[in-house]
Structure formats: C-alpha cells, structure tokens
Short mmCIF file of C-alpha atoms in Angstrom, two decimals:
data_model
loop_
_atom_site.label_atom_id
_atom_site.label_comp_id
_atom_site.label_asym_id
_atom_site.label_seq_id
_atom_site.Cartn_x
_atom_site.Cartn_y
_atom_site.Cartn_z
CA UNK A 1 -10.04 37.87 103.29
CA UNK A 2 -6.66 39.36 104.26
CA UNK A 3 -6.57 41.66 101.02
CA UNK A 4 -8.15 43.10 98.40
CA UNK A 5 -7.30 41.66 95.36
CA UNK A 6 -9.31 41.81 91.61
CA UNK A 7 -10.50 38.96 89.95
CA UNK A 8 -11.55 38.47 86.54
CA UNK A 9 -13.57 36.01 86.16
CA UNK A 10 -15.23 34.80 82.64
CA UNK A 11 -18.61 33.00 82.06
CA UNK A 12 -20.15 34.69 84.85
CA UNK A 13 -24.01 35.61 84.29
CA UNK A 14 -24.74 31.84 85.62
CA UNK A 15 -23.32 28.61 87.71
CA UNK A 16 -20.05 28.57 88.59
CA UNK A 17 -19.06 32.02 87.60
CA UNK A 18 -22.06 33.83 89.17
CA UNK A 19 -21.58 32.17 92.61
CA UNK A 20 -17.96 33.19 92.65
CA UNK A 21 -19.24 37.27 91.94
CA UNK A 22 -21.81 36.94 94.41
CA UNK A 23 -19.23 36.01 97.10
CA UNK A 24 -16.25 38.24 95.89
CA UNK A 25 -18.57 41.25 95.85
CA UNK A 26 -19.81 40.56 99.25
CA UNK A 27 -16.28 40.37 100.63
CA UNK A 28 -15.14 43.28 99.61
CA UNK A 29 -13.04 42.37 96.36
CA UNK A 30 -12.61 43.81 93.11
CA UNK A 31 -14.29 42.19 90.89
CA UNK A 32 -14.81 42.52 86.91
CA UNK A 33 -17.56 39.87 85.36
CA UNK A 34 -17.69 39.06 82.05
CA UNK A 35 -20.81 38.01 79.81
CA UNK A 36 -21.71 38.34 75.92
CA UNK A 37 -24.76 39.69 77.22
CA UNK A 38 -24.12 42.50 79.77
CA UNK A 39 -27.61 42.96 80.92
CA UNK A 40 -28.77 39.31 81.54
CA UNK A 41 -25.09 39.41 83.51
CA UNK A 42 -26.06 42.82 85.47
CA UNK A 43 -29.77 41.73 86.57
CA UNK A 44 -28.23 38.07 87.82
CA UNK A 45 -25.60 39.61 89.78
CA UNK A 46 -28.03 42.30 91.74
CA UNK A 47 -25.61 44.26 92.58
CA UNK A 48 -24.52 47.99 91.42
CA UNK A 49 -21.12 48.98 93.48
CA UNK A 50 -17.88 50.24 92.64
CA UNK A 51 -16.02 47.32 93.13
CA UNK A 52 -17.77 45.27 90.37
CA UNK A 53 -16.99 45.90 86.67
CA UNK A 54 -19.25 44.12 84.45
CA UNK A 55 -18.07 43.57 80.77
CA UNK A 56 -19.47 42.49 77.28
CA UNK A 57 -16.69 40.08 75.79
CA UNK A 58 -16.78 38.02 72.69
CA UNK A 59 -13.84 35.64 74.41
CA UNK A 60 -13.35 33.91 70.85
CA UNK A 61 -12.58 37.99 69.49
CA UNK A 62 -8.93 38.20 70.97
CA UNK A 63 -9.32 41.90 70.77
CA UNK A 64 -12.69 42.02 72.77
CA UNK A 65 -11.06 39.74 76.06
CA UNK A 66 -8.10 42.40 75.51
CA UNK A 67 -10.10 45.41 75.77
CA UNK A 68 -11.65 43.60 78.59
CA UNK A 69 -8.68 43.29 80.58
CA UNK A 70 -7.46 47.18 79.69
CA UNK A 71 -10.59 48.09 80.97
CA UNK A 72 -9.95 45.93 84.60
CA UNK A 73 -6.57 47.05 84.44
CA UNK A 74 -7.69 50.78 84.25
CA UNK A 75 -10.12 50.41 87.18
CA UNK A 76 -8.64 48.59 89.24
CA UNK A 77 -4.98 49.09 88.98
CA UNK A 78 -3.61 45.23 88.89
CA UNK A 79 -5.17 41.80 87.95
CA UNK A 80 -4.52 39.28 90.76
CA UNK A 81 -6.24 36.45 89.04
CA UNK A 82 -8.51 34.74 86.07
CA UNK A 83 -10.97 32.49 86.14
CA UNK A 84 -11.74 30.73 83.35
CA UNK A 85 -15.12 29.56 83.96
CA UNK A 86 -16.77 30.23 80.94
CA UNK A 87 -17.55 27.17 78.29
CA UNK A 88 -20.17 24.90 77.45
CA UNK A 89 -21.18 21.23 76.67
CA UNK A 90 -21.87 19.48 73.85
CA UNK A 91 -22.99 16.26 73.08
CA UNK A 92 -22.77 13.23 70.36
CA UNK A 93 -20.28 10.65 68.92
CA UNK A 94 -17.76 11.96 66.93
CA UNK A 95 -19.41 10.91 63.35
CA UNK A 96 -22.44 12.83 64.70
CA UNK A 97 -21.18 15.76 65.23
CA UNK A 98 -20.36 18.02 62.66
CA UNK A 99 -17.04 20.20 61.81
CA UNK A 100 -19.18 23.48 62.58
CA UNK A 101 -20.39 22.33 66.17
CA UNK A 102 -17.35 21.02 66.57
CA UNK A 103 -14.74 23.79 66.33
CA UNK A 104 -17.77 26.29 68.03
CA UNK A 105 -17.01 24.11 71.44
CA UNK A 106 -13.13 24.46 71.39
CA UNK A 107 -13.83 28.15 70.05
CA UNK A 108 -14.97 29.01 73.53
CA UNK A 109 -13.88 26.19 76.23
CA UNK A 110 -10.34 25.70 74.77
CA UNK A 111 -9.56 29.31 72.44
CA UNK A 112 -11.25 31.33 74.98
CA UNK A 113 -9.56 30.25 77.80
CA UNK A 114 -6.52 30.63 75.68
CA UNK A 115 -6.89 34.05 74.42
CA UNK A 116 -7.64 35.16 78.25
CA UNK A 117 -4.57 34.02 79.64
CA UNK A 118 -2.66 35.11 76.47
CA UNK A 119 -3.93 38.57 76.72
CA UNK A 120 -3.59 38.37 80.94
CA UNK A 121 -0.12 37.28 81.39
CA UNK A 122 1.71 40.48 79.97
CA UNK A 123 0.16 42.68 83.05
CA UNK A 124 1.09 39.19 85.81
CA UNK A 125 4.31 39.44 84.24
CA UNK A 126 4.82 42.79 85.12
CA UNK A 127 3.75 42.74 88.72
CA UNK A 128 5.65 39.43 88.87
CA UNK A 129 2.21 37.75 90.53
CA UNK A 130 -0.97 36.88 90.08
CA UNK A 131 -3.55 33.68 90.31
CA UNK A 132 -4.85 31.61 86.48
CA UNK A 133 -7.56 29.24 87.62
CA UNK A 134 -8.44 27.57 84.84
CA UNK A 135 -12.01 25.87 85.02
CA UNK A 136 -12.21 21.93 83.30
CA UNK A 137 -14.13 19.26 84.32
CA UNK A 138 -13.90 15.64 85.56
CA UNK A 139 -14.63 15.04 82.05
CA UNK A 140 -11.11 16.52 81.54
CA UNK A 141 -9.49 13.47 83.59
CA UNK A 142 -12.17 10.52 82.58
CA UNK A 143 -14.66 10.92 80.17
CA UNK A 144 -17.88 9.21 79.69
CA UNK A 145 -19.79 7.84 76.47
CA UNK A 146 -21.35 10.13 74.28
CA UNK A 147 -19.40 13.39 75.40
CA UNK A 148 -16.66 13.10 72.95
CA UNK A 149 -15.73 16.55 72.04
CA UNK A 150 -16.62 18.19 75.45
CA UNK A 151 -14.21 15.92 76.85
CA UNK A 152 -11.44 16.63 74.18
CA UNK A 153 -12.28 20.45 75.01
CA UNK A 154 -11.44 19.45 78.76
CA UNK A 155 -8.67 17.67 78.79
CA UNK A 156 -7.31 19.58 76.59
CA UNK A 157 -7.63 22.43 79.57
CA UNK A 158 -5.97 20.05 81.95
CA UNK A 159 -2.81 19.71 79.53
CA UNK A 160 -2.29 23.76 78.62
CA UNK A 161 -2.68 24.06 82.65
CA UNK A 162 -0.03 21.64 83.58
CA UNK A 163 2.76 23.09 80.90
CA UNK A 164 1.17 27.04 81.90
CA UNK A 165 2.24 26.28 85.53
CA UNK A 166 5.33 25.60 84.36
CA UNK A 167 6.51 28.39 81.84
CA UNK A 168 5.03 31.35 84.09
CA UNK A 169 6.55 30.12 87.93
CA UNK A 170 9.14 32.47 87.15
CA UNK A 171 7.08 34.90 87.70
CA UNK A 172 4.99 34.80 90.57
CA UNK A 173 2.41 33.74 88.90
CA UNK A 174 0.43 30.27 90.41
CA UNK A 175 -1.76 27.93 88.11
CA UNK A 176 -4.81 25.64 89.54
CA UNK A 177 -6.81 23.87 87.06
CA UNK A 178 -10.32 22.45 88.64
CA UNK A 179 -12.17 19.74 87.68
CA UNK A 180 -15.93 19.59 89.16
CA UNK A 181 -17.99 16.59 89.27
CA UNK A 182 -21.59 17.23 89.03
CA UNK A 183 -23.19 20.37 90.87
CA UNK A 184 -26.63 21.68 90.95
CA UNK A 185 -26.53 24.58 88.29
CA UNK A 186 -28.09 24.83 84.96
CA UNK A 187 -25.19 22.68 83.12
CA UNK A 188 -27.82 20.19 82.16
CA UNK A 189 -29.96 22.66 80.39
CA UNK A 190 -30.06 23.88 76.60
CA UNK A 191 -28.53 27.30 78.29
CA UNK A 192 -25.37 25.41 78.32
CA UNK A 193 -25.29 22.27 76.96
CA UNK A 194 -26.07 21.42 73.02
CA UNK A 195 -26.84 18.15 71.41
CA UNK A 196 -25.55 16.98 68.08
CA UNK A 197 -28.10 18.32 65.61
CA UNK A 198 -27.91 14.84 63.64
CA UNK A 199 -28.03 11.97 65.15
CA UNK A 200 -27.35 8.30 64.14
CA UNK A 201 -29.82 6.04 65.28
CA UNK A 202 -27.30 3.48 65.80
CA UNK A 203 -25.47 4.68 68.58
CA UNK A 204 -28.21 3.49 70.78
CA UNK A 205 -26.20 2.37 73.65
CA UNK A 206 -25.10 6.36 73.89
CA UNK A 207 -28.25 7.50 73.19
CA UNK A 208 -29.19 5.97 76.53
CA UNK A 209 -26.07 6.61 77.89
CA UNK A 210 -26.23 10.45 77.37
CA UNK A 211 -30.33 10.57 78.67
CA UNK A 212 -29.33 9.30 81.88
CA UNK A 213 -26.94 11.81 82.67
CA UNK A 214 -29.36 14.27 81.33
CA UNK A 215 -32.50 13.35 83.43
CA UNK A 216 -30.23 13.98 86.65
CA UNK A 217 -30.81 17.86 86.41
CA UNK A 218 -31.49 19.34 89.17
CA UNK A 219 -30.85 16.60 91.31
CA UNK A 220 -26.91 16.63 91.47
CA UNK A 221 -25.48 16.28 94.35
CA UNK A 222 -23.13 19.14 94.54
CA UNK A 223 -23.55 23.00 95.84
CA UNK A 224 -22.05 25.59 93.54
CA UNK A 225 -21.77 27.82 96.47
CA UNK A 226 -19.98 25.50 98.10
CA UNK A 227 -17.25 25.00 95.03
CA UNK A 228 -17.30 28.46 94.61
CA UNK A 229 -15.90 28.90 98.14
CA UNK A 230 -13.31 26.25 97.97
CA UNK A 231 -12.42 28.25 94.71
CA UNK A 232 -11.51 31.41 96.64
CA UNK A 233 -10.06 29.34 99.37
CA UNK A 234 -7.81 27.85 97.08
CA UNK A 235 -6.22 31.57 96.53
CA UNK A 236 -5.80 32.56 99.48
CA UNK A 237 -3.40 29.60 100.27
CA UNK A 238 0.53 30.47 100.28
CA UNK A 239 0.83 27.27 98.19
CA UNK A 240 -2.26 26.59 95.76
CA UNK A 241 -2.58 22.86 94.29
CA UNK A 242 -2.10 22.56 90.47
CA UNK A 243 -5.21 20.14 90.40
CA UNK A 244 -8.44 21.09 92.42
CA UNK A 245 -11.22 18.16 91.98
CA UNK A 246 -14.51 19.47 93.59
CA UNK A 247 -17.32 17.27 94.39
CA UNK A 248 -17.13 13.46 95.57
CA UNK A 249 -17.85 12.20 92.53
CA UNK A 250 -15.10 13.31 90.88
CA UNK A 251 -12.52 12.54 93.48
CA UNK A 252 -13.90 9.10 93.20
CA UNK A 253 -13.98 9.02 89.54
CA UNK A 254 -10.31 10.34 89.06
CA UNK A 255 -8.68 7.57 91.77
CA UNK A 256 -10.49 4.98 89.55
CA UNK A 257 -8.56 6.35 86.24
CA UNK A 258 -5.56 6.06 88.51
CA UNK A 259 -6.13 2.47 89.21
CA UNK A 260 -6.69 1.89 85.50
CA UNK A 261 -3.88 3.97 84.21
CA UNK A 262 -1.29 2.07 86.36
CA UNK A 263 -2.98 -1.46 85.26
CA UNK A 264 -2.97 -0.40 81.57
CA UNK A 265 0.72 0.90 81.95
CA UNK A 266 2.42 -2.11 83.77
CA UNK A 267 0.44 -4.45 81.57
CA UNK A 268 2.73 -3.72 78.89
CA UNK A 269 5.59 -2.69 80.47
CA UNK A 270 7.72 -4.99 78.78
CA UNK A 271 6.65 -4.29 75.51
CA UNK A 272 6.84 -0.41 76.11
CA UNK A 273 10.54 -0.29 77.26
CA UNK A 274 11.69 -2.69 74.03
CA UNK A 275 12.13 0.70 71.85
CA UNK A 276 16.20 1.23 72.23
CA UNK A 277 18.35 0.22 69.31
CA UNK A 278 20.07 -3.37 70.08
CA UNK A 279 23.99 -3.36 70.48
#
C-alpha cells in the first residue's frame, strides 16, 4: 500500500472482519479491531504490535462505539475508514419470529452500523476525508425464503448507504456498501446465525428451504481472504464504487433482480404513470 492509513473495523474476532486484520496488520496499517469479547478477539488475531488496537464495544451502547473511536482517534491520530462488518443472521417467517429476536437483529446489523458511522463522521468531517464501507449482503439486494428479517436488516444497509454517500461527498468522505454471496466462514454456524426459537410447523416449504442453505457449510464456494482483499483494494482506488458485490453468486443473483425489476416495472407502466390530476 502507498500509505498508512487506520481502519476501524467492527465484528472482527471472526470471518470477514478477522481476514481484513490479518491482512491490514501484515501491511503495515493501523489498525483498531473491535469485539464484545476482547480476548477471544486478541487470541484469533495472533498478533501483539503497535499498530493494532483491539477494543471491547457494545456497538448497540452508543457511548461504548464512541469511546471506541476516542480511543483510535487518540492512538492513531485520524480515522481513514470503517468497516462495518459486524452483524448476524437470523432465521424464520415473520409470524415465527418474535418482537424480542426481532429488534436484537436490527439492534446490531442495522443500529450498530448506525451508531458507528454516527459517532465516526464528526472526526471525517474534520479532516474532510475518510472511507465508510458498510458490510450487507446479497440478501440486501434479493432475498430468499425463510430469511425475512435478516434480509430487512440488509437492505435496509443498502438504503442508509446509498442516501450516506450522498449527504457526506461534501466532505471527502467516500461510501461503498458490499454485498457478499456465500463464502467459506462460520456464517452458517450458531456463532452467527440464530433460528426462530418457535417454529410453525406449517411453513414446511421454508423449513426445507432454510435446511438447504444450512447444510452448505463449509462447502461455499467463496474465499474470505480473497473478499477481504478486494475490500482493501476497493480503498485504495481514486474512485471507489458505491456497490461492491463479492462472490459469483451474488453478481449472478443481483443481474437476475435486475431482469425482474425492469419486467415488474414496465408491466405496469401504464397503470403507474395514470396518478396526475386530469385537466
């Protein structure tokens, strides 16, 4: 890399996130990690040097990701950009699910990622730069049966990315929201994924639906190093894209919801543009 810059980077004891400190740290960058548990987050990354920060945060605790980023800011003297990798999935219908489970998913994928970037932007704003890479999922563009809420969560990423980019060009600072297919980490596991504690045995046809995708842990056909890299390679270009898919899958997945977003739209064209007062 050209320059040193530091990264803060959430969710990053495992997948994603812990490929992306790994590589950072072994280029020379700044880099502070955050985990709710520190230790589990120190023995994964291996590593004790100067350049890496690691950090308790409770993201959902507004003051805890703001101490978090006093504490970067203090060490390393700027914040050139946030990852938002941390979040989780959940599965179930809707009427499965309850309020509780719920609300804990958007606490973390969708009020985490909002509290980082709320409690980031006043320092980008100052240096009038700075990098928010905001981590969804394919299930953020086109969902699939039986991961209702996950997908809400992840779309609803997509959407506070697009108007983000937006409201904070004016100063410096550069948005890329990515959406990964499936890669070989341990998304698929009961580390990070949870089930809907009831279940309705008539939803059968998601039932299956969600096993499927389930029994293809460990066989996925994506590396996480190799997203993590594009990732970093993604920063280092003079122009970053506001939409990063990683993984074949999900490029394939996202031209089909293209296709069907077009036919769905011009289907009803006619009907759609009949809104106007007459005369």
């Amino acid at each position: 890399m050209d320059n040193i810059k530091t990264w803060f980077i959430t969710g990053a004891s495992k997948g994603f996130g812990l490929s992306l400190v790994k590589q950072l740290l072994q280029a020379g960058q700044n880099v502070a990690a955050t985990s709710r548990d520190i230790n589990e987050l120190i023995k994964a990354v291996g590593i004790t040097a100067s350049n890496f920060l690691p950090l308790k945060v409770e993201l959902g605790d507004e003051d805890s990701v703001g101490y978090a980023l006093y504490q970067t800011k203090c060490a390393f003297k700027s914040i050139d950009v946030v990852i938002n990798n941390a979040g989780y999935g959940i599965g179930g219908s809707i009427e499965e699910l309850t309020d509780r489970e719920t609300r804990d998913n958007f606490e973390i994928n969708v009020f985490g990622t909002l509290n980082v970037i709320r409690m980031a932007m006043p320092y980008m704003r100052h240096q009038q730069s700075g990098h928010i890479i905001n981590i969804s999922s394919i299930a953020g563009i086109t969902a699939t049966s039986g991961w209702s809420i996950y997908a809400a969560t992840k779309f609803s990423v997509v959407g506070l990315s697009e108007v983000l980019a937006q409201d904070v060009a004016e100063f410096g600072v550069k948005v890329t929201v990515v959406a990964p297919g499936a890669f070989r980490t341990n998304f698929l596991t009961a580390d990070s994924i949870n089930i809907a504690q009831h279940t309705i045995p008539e939803y059968s046809a998601m039932h299956r639906a969600q096993e499927t995708l389930l029994k293809k842990d460990g066989k996925q056909s994506g590396d996480p190093e190799k997203a993590a890299a594009a990732i970093i390679e993604v920063v280092q270009m003079e122009n970053p894209p506001l939409y990063l898919l990683l993984g074949e899958d999900a490029y394939d997945r996202a031209i089909a919801k293209l296709d069907r977003l077009k036919n769905e739209y011009l289907l009803n064209e006619e009907l759609s543009k009949a809104m106007a007062y007459n005369g």
